[in-house]
Coordinates of C-alpha atoms in Angstrom, one line a residue:
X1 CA -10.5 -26.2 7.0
X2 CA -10.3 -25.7 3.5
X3 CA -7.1 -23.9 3.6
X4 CA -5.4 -26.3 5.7
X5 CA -6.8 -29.5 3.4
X6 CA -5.7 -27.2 0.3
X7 CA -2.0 -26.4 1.8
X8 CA -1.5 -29.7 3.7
X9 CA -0.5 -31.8 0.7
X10 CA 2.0 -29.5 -0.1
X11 CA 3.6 -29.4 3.3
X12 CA 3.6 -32.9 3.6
X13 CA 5.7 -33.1 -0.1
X14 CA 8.3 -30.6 0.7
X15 CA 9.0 -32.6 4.2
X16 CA 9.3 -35.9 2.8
X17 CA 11.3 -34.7 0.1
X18 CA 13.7 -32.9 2.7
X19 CA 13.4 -34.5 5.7
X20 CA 16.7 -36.4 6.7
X21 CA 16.0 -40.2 5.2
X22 CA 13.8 -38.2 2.4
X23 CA 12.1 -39.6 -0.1
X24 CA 12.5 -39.8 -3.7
X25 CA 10.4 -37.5 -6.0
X26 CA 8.7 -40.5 -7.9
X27 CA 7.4 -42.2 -5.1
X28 CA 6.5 -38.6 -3.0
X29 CA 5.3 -36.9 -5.8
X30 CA 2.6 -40.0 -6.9
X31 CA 1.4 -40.3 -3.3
X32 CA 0.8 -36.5 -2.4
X33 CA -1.2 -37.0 -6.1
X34 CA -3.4 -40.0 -4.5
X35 CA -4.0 -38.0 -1.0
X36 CA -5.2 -35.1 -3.2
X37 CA -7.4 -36.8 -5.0
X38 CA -9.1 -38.5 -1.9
X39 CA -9.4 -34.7 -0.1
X40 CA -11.2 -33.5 -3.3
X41 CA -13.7 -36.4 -3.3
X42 CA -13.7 -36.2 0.6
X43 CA -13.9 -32.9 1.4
X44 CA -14.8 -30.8 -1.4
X45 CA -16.9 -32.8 -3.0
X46 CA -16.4 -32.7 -6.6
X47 CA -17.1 -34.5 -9.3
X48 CA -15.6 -37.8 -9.7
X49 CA -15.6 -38.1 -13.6
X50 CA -14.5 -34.7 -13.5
X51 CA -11.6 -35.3 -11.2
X52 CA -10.6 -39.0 -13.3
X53 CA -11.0 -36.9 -16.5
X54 CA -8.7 -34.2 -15.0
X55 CA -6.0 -37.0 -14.0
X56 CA -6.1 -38.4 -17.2
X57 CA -5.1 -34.6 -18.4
X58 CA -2.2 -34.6 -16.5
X59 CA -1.0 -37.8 -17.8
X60 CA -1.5 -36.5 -21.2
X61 CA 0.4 -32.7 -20.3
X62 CA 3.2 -35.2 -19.2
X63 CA 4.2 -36.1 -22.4
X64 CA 5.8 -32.2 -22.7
X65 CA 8.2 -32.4 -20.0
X66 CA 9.4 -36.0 -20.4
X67 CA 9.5 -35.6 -24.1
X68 CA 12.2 -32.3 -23.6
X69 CA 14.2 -34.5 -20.7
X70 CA 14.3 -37.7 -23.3
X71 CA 15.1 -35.4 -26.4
X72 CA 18.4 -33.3 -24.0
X73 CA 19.6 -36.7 -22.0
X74 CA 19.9 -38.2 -25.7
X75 CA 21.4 -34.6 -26.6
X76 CA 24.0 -34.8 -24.6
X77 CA 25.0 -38.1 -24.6
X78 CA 25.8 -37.9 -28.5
X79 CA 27.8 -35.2 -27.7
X80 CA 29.6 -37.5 -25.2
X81 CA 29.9 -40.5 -27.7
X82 CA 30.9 -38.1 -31.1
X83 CA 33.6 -36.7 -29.0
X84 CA 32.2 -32.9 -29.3
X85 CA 32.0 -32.4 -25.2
X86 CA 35.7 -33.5 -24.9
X87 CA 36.5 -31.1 -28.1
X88 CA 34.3 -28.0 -26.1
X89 CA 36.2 -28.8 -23.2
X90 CA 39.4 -27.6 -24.6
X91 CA 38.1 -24.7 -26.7
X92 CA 36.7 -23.4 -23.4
X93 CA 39.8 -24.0 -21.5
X94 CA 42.0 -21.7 -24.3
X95 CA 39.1 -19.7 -23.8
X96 CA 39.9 -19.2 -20.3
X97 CA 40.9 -22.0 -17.6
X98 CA 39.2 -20.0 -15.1
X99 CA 35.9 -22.1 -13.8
X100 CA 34.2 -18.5 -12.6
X101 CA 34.7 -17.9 -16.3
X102 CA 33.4 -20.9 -17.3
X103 CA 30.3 -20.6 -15.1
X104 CA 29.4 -17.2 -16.1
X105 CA 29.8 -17.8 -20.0
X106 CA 27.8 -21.5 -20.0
X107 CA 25.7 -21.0 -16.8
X108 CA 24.6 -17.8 -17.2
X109 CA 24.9 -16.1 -20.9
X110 CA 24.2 -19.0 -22.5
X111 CA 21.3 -20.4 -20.8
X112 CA 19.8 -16.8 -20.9
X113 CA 20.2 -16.8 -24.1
X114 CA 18.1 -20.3 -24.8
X115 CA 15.7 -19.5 -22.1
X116 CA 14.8 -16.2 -24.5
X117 CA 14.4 -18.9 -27.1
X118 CA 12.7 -21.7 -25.8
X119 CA 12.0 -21.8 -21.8
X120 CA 10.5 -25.3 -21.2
X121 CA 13.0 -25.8 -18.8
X122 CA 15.6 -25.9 -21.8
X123 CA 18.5 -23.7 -20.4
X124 CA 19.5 -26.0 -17.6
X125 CA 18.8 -29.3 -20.0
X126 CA 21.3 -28.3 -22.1
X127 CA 23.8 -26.0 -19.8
X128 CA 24.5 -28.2 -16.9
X129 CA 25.6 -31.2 -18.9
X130 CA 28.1 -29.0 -20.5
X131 CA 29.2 -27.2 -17.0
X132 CA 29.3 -31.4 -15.6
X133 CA 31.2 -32.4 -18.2
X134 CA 34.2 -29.8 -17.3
X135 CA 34.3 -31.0 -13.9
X136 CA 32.0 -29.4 -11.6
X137 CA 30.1 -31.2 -9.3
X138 CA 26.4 -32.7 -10.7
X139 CA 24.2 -31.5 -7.4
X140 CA 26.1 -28.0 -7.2
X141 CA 25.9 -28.0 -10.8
X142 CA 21.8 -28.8 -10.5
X143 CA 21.3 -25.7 -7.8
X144 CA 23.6 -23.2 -9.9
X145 CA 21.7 -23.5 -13.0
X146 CA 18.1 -23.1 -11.5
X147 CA 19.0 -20.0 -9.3
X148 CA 20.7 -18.8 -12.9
X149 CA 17.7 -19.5 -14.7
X150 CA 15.5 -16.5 -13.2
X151 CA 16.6 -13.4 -14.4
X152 CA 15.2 -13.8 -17.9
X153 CA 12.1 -16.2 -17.5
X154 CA 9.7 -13.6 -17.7
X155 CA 10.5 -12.5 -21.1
X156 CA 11.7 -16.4 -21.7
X157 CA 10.3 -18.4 -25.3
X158 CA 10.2 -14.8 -27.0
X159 CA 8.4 -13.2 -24.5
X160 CA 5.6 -15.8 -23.6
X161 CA 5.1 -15.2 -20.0
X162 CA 4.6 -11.7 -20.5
X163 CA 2.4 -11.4 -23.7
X164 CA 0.0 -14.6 -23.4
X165 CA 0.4 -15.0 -19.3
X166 CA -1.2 -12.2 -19.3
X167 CA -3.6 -12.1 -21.9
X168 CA -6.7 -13.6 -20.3
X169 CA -6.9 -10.0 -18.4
X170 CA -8.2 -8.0 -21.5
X171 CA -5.0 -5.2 -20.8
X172 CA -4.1 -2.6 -23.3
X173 CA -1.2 -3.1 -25.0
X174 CA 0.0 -0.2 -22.9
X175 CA 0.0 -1.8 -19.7
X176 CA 1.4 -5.0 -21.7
X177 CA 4.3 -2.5 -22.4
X178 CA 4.4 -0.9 -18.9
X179 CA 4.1 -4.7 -16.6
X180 CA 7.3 -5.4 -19.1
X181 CA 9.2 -2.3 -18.3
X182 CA 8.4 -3.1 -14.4
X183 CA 9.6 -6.5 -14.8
X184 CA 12.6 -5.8 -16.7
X185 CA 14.0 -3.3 -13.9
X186 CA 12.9 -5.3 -11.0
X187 CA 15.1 -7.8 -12.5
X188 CA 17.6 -5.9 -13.5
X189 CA 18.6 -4.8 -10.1
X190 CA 18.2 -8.6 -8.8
X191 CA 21.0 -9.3 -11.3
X192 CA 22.9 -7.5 -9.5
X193 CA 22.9 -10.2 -6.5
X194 CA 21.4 -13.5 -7.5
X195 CA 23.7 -14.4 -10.4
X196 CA 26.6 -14.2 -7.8
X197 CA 24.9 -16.0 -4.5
X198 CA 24.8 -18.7 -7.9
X199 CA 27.9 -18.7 -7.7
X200 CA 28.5 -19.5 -4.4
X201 CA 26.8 -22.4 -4.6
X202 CA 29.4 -24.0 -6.8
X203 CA 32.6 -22.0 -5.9
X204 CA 34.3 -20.5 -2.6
X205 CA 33.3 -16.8 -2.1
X206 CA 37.1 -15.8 -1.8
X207 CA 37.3 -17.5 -5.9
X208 CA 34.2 -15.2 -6.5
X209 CA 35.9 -11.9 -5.2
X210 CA 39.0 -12.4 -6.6
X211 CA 37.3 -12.7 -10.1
X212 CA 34.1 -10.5 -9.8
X213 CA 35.2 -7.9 -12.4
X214 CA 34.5 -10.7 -15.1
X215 CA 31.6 -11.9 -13.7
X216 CA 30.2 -8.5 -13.4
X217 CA 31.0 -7.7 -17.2
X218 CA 29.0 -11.4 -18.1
X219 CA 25.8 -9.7 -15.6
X220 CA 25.9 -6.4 -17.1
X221 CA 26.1 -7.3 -20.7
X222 CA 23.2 -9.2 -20.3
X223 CA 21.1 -7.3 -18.0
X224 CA 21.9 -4.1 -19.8
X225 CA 20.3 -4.4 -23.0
X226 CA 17.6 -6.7 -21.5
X227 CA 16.0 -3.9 -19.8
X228 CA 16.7 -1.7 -22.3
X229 CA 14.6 -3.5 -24.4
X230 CA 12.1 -4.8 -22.1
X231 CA 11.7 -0.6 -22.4
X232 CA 10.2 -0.9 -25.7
X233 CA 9.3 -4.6 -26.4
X234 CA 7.9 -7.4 -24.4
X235 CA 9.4 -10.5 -26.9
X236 CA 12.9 -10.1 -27.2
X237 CA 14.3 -8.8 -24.0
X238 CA 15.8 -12.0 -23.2
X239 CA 16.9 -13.6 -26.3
X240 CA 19.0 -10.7 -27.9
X241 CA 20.3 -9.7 -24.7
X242 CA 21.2 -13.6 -24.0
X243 CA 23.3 -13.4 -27.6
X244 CA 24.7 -10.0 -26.9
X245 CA 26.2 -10.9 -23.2
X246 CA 27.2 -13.8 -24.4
X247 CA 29.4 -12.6 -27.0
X248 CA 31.0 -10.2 -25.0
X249 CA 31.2 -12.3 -22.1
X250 CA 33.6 -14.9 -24.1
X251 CA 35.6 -12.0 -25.6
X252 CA 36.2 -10.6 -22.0
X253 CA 37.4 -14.1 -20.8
X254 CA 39.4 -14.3 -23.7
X255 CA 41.1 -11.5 -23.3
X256 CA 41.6 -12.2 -19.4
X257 CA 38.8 -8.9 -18.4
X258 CA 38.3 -9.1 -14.5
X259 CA 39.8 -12.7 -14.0
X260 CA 42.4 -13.8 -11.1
X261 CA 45.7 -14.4 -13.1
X262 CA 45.8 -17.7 -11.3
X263 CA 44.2 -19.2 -13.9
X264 CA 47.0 -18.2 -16.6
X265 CA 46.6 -19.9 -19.7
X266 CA 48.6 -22.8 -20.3
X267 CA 50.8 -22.0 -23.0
X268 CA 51.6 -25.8 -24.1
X269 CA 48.2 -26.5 -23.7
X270 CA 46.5 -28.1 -26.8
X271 CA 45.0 -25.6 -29.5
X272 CA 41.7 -26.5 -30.5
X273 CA 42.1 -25.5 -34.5
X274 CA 38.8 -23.6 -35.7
X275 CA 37.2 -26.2 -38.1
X276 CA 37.3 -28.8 -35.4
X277 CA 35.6 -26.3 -32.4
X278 CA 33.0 -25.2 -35.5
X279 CA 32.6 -29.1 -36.2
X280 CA 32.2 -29.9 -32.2
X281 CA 30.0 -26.5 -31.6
X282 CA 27.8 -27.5 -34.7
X283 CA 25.2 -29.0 -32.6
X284 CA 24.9 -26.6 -29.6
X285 CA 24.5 -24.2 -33.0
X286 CA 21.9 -26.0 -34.8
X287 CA 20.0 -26.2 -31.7
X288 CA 19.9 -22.6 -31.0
X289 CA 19.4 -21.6 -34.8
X290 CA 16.0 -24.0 -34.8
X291 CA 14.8 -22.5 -31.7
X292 CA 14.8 -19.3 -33.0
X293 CA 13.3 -20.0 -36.1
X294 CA 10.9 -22.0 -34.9
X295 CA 10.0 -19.3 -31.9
X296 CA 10.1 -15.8 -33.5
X297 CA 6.5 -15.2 -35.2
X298 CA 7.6 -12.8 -38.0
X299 CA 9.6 -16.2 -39.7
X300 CA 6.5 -17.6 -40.3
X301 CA 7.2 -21.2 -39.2
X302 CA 6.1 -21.0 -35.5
X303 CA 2.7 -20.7 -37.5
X304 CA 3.0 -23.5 -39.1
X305 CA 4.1 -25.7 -36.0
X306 CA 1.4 -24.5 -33.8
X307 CA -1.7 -24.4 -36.6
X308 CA -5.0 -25.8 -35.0
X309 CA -6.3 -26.4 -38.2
X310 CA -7.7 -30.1 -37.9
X311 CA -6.2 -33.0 -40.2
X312 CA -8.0 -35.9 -39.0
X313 CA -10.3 -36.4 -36.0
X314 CA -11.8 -39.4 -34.5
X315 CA -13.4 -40.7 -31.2
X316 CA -13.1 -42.9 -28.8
X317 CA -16.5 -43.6 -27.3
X318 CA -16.6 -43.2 -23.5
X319 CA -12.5 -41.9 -23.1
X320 CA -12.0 -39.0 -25.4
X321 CA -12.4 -37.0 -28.9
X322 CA -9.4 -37.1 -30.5
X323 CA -8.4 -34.3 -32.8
X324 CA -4.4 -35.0 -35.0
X325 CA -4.1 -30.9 -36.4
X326 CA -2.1 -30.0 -39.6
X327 CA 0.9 -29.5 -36.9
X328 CA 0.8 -32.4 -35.7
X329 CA -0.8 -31.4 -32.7
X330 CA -3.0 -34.2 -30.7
X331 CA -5.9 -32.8 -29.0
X332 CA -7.8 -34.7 -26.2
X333 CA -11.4 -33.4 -26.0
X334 CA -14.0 -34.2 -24.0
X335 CA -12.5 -36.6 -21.3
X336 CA -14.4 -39.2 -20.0
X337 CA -17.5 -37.1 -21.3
X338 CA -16.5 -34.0 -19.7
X339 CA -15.3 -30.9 -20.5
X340 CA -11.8 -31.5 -19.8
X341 CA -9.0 -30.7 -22.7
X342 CA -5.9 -31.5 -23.0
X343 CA -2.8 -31.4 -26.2
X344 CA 0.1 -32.4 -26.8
X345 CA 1.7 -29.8 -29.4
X346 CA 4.5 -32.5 -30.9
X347 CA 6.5 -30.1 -33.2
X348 CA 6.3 -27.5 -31.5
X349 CA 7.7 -28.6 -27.8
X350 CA 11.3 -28.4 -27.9
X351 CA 11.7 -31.9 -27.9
X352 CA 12.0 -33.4 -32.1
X353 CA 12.8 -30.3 -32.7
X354 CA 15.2 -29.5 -31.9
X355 CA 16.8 -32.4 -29.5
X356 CA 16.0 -35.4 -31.7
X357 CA 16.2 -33.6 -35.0
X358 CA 19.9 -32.6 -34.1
X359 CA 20.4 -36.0 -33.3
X360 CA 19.4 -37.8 -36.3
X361 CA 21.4 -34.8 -38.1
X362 CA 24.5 -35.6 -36.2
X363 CA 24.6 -39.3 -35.9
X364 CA 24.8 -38.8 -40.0
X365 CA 27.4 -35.8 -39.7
X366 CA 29.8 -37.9 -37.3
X367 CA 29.4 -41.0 -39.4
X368 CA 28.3 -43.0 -35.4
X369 CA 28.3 -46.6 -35.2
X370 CA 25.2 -48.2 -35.0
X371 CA 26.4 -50.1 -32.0
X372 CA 27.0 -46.3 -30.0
X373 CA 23.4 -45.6 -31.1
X374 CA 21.9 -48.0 -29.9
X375 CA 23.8 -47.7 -26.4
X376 CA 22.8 -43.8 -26.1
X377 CA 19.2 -45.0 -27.0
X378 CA 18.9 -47.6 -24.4
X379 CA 20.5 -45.3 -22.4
X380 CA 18.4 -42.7 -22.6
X381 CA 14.9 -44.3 -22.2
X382 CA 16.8 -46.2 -18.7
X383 CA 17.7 -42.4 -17.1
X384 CA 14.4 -41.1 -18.4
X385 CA 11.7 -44.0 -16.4
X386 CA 12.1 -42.7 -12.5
X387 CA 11.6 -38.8 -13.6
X388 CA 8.4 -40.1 -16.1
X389 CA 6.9 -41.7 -12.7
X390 CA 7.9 -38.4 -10.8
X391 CA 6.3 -35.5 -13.6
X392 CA 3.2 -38.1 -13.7
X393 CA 2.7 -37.6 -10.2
X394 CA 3.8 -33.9 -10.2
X395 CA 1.4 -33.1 -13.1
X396 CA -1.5 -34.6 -12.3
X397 CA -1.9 -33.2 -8.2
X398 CA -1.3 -30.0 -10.0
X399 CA -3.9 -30.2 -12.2
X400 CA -6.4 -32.1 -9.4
X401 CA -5.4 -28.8 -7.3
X402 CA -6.5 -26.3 -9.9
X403 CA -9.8 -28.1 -10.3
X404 CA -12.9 -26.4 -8.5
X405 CA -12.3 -22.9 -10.3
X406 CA -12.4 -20.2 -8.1
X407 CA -13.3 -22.8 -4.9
X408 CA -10.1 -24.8 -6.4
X409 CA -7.2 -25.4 -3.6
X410 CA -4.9 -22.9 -5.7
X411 CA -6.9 -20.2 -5.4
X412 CA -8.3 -20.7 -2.0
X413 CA -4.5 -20.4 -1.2
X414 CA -4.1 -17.3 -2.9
X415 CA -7.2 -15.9 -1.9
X416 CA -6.2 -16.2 1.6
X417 CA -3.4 -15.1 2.0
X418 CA -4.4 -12.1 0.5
X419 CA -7.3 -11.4 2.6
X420 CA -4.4 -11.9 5.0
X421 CA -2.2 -9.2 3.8
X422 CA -4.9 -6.8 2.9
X423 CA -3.4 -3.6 2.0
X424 CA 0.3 -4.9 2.5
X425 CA -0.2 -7.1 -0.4
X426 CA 2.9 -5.2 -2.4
X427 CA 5.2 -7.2 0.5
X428 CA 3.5 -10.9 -0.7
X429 CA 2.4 -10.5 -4.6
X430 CA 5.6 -12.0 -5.8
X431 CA 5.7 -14.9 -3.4
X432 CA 2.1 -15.9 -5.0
X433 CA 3.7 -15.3 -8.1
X434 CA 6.5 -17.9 -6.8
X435 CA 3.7 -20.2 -5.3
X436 CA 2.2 -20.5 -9.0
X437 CA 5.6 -21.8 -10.2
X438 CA 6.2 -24.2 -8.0
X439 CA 3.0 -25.6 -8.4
X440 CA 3.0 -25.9 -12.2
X441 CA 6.4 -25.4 -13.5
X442 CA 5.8 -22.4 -15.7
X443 CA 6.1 -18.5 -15.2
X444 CA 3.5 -18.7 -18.2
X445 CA 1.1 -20.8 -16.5
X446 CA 1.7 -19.0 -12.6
X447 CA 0.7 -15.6 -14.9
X448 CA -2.5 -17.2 -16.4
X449 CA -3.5 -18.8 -12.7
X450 CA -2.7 -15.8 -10.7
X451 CA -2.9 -13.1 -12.6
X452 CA -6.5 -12.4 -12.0
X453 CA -6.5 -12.5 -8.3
X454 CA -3.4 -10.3 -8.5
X455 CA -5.3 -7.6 -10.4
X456 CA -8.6 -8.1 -8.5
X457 CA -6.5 -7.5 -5.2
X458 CA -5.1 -4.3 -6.6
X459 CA -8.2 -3.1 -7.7
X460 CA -9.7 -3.5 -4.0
X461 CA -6.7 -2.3 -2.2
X462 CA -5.9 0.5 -4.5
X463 CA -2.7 -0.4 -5.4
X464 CA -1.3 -0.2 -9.2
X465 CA -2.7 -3.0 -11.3
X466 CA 0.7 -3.1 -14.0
X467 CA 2.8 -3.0 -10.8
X468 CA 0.9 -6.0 -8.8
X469 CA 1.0 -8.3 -12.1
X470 CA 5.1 -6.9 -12.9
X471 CA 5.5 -8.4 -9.0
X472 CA 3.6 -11.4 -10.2
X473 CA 5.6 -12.1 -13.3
X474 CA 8.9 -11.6 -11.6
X475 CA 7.7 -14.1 -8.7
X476 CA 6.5 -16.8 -11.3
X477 CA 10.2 -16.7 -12.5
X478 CA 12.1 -16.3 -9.4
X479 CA 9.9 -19.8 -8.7
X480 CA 11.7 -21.0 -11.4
X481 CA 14.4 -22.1 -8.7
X482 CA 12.2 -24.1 -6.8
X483 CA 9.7 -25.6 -9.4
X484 CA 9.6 -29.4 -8.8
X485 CA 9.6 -29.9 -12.5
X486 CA 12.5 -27.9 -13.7
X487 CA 14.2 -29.7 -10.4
X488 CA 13.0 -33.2 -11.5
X489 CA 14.0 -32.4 -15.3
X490 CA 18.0 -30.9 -14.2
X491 CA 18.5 -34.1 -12.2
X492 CA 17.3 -36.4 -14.7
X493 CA 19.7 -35.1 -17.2
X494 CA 22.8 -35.3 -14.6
X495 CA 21.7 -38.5 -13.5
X496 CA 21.3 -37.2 -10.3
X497 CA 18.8 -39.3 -7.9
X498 CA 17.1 -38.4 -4.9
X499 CA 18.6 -34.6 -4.6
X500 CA 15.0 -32.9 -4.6
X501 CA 14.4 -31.7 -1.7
X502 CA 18.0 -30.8 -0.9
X503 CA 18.1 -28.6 -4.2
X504 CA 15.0 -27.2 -2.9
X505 CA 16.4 -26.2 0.4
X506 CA 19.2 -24.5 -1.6
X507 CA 17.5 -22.7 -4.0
X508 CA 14.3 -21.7 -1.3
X509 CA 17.2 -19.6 -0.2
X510 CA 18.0 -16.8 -3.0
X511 CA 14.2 -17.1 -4.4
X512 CA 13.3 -15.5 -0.9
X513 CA 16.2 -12.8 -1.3
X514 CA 14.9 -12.3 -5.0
X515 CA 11.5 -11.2 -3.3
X516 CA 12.6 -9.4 -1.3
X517 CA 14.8 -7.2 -3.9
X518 CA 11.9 -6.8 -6.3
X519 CA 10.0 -5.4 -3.5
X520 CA 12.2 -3.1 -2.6
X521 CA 12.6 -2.0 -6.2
X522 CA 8.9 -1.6 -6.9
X523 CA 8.6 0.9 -3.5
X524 CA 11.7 3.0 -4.6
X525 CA 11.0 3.4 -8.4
X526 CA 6.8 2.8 -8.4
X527 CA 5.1 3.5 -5.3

C-alpha cells in the first residue's frame, strides 16, 4: 500500500497532463500537491507542523526557478525590443541559411556550453528564444532543446552534479575522478544518437541525412574533448568543451562543412557589418562572461556570492528565523518551530546576475525608451504568473514527497524497485537516476537523493559502486528531458501554454533510448 499511495500521485499527474482534454500544469501540479499532502497525514502519519513547515520550504525554494524564468523572459524580450534578435538573425543566416546548421550551433554548442556554466535550467531559457525567433516552431522548439540539454548536465554549473551530488557519500577523490570518467563515456557514445533523434523532432529526417556531416562535426567537437577531460577533471568537462564545439561548429557552417548545398548562401543578401553583430551579440556575451566568472572557484567571486557568513539575523516568532548573509543570501530556519531550512541564494542564482544585470546594462547601452521598458516589464511579470502557480505546486509535492527520510515516498520508490530488480539492478540504476530528476528538477539534487540507495544497492548485490552512481548521474541528466520544471520553465519563456504533458510524451521517448545506451555502454567497457 505504501508503494501504490507513494507512486499514485504521480501517475495521476502525468495522465491529466497527457490525457486528450489535459490539464494545465498550474492547476494539475497544485492539486497532485494537495492530494499528497492529505496521503501523508492520512496514511503515513506524519507530522503536521512538519509537513506545513515543509510546504512553506517549497514556496520559499520557488523563488529559484521563477526568479531565472522572470530574469530570461525579460532577457529576451530586450533583445526583441533593442533590435539585437532581428540583427542575430542575419549574422546567422550569412553564417549559414541552413536551419540543421542553425539548430546544431544555437541548440546544441551553445546551450552546452551555458549548461557547463550555469545549469539551472539556463541553456534552454536562453537558446530556444533565439532558435523561435528564426522561425522554428515554439513546441518543437520546447522538445528540441530539453532532449539537447542532456549530454552535458552531469558535468553542468562547473561540474556540480558530479562533485557536490555526490559528496554526501564520503568517496575518495579517486572514485570522484573514476564516476566522472564513466559518466563522460556513457555520454559520449549517447551523443552519438540523441543529439540527432533532437533533431527530428524539429526537422524531416531526409533534411537530417542530407546534412549529417555538419551535424556530426557540431557532436563530435563537443563530445570529443568533453570526455577527454571528464578523463582528468570533473568541473570543466562541459564548459570548455561547450566553447570549443562551438567555435568550430560556426567555422564549419561558415565554411559550408557537411551541409546540403540547398541552402546556398544568398549572395545579395544583407551583410551584417562586424561592429553591429559585436554590438547585437554584446548581451548573449556579457551573459556568458558573468556566468563564468561568477561559477569558476579559482576567480574568487563565486566565494564571495555564496558566503554564509551572517550580516543580520532576526526572527519571526512562531514562522521562522531569519538569517540576510554577507551574499545576500536569505536563510529560513527553523520553520514553524521545526527543523525545516530553506534559502534563497539571491546573487548567486542565475537570475540578477546575470539576466537582470544585463538588462539594466543594456537598456543604458541601447539608449531604450522608457515607454519599451515599461512594456517588456509588464510583460514579463504577465508571462511569468501561470508558471509561478505551476513551480509552487511542483516544488512543494516534491518536497512533501521527500519528507519521511528513509520511510519518505521517494525512497520507498526507489527502494522497491530495487528489491525488485535485485541483482539486475545495472538494467534500472539510471532510470532511478531519471526518476530523481523528474521529481526535483536537478541532476544535482537526483545525485544527493539517490545516490545512497544506488551505492547501498551495489554494495549488496556486488556490483561496482563508481559504476552504479556513473549510471545514476547520467540518469539524473537524461531526466533532464522530462523534468516538469525545466518543461514548465521552456514553455514559460516561449509563451507556450498547456504543452506539458505533450512535451513529456515526446521527450519520455529518447530519455528511454538514452538508458538504454548507457547501459549497454557500462556492460561493454565496465562489467
Amino acid at each position: 500500500m505504501a508503494l501504490f499511495l507513494s507512486i499514485f500521485p504521480i501517475v495521476l499527474l502525468i495522465w491529466l497532463m497527457v490525457k486528450k482534454n489535459s490539464m494545465p500544469s498550474y492547476v494539475a501540479l497544485p492539486l497532485i500537491a494537495v492530494l499528497i499532502y492529505v496521503i501523508k497525514i492520512a496514511y503515513f502519519n506524519d507530522d503536521f507542523m512538519l509537513l506545513n513547515a515543509t510546504a512553506a520550504s517549497g514556496l520559499v525554494s520557488t523563488l529559484t526557478p521563477i526568479t531565472v524564468i522572470f530574469g530570461a523572459i525579460m532577457f529576451n524580450r530586450m533583445m526583441e525590443t533593442t533590435g539585437c534578435i532581428d540583427v542575430i538573425q542575419k549574422w546567422l543566416a550569412n553564417i549559414s541559411p541552413n536551419p540543421v546548421a542553425q539548430l546544431m550551433i544555437i541548440g546544441w554548442a551553445f546551450a552546452f556550453m551555458i549548461e557547463g556554466a550555469s545549469g539551472f535550467g539556463t541553456p534552454a531559457a536562453i537558446a530556444a528564444p533565439i532558435l523561435m525567433s528564426l522561425g522554428f516552431n515554439p513546441l518543437k522548439v520546447a522538445v528540441f532543446t530539453l532532449v539537447m540539454n542532456s549530454v552535458p548536465v552531469s558535468f553542468g554549473a562547473v561540474g556540480t552534479p558530479t562533485w557536490f551530488g555526490f559528496a554526501p557519500l564520503d568517496l575518495s577523490h579517486e572514485s570522484i575522478m573514476e564516476i566522472g570518467r564513466q559518466t563522460g563515456i556513457m555520454h559520449f557514445f549517447a551523443g552519438f544518437i540523441v543529439p540527432v533523434i533532437g533533431l527530428s523532432f524539429i526537422v524531416p529526417w531526409a533534411q537530417i541525412k542530407k546534412n549529417i556531416g555538419f551535424v556530426y562535426i557540431s557532436i563530435l567537437s563537443c563530445t570529443i574533448p568533453y570526455v577527454a577531460l571528464a578523463m582528468v577533471n570533473e568541473e570543466f568537462p562541459s564548459l570548455v568543451a561547450g566553447a570549443i564545439g562551438l567555435t568550430i561548429s560556426v567555422f564549419a557552417a561558415n565554411q559550408g562543412w557537411g551541409l546540403s548545398k540547398e541552402y546556398a548562401k544568398d549572395p545579395n543578401a544583407e551583410k551584417v557589418p562586424f561592429i553591429q553583430a559585436a554590438k547585437a551579440l554584446a548581451p548573449l556575451g556579457m551573459l556568458i562572461g558573468m556566468l563564468v566568472v561568477t561559477r569558476i572557484k579559482q576567480l574568487g567571486l563565486k566565494g564571495l556570492l555564496t558566503s554564509a557568513e551572517p550580516w543580520f539575523s532576526f526572527s519571526l516568532p512562531g514562522l521562522s528565523d531569519i538569517t540576510v548573509t554577507q551574499s545576500l543570501t536569505i536563510v529560513f530556519a527553523n520553520i514553524f518551530g521545526t527543523d525545516v531550512a530553506e534559502k534563497y541564494q539571491t546573487l548567486y542564482v542565475p537570475a540578477w546576475i546575470p539576466f537582470v544585470f544585463t538588462v539594466w546594462i543594456c537598456i543604458a547601452l541601447y539608449k531604450t525608451k522608457f515607454d519599451d521598458v515599461w512594456k517588456f516589464y509588464v510583460g514579463t511579470f504577465n508571462q511569468t504568473k501561470k508558471p509561478l502557480l505551476a513551480l509552487m505546486g511542483a516544488l512543494i509535492m516534491v518536497k512533501l514527497m521527500m519528507v519521511g527520510g528513509d520511510n519518505s515516498m521517494v525512497k520507498i520508490i526507489g527502494k522497491e524497485f530495487a528489491a525488485m530488480a535485485g541483482e539486475h539492478w545495472i538494467y534500472f540504476s539510471p532510470y532511478l537516476g531519471a526518476i530523481g530528476a523528474f521529481f526535483s528538477g536537478s541532476n544535482t539534487v537526483s545525485n544527493l537523493t539517490f545516490g545512497p540507495i544506488q551505492q547501498q544497492i551495489a554494495v549488496d548485490t556486488g556490483l561496482s559502486v563508481t559504476l552504479i552512481l556513473a549510471l545514476q548521474s547520467v540518469g539524473g541528466a537524461m531526466g533532464n528531458m522530462v523534468c516538469i520544471n525545466n518543461i514548465i520553465a521552456v514553455c514559460s519563456v516561449l509563451g507556450v501554454d498547456k504543452a506539458e504533458g505533450a512535451i513529456i510524451k515526446k521527450t519520455a521517448i529518447p530519455m528511454f533510448i538514452y538508458g538504454i545506451i548507457a547501459v549497454v555502454i557500462a556492460m561493454i567497457f565496465f562489467m
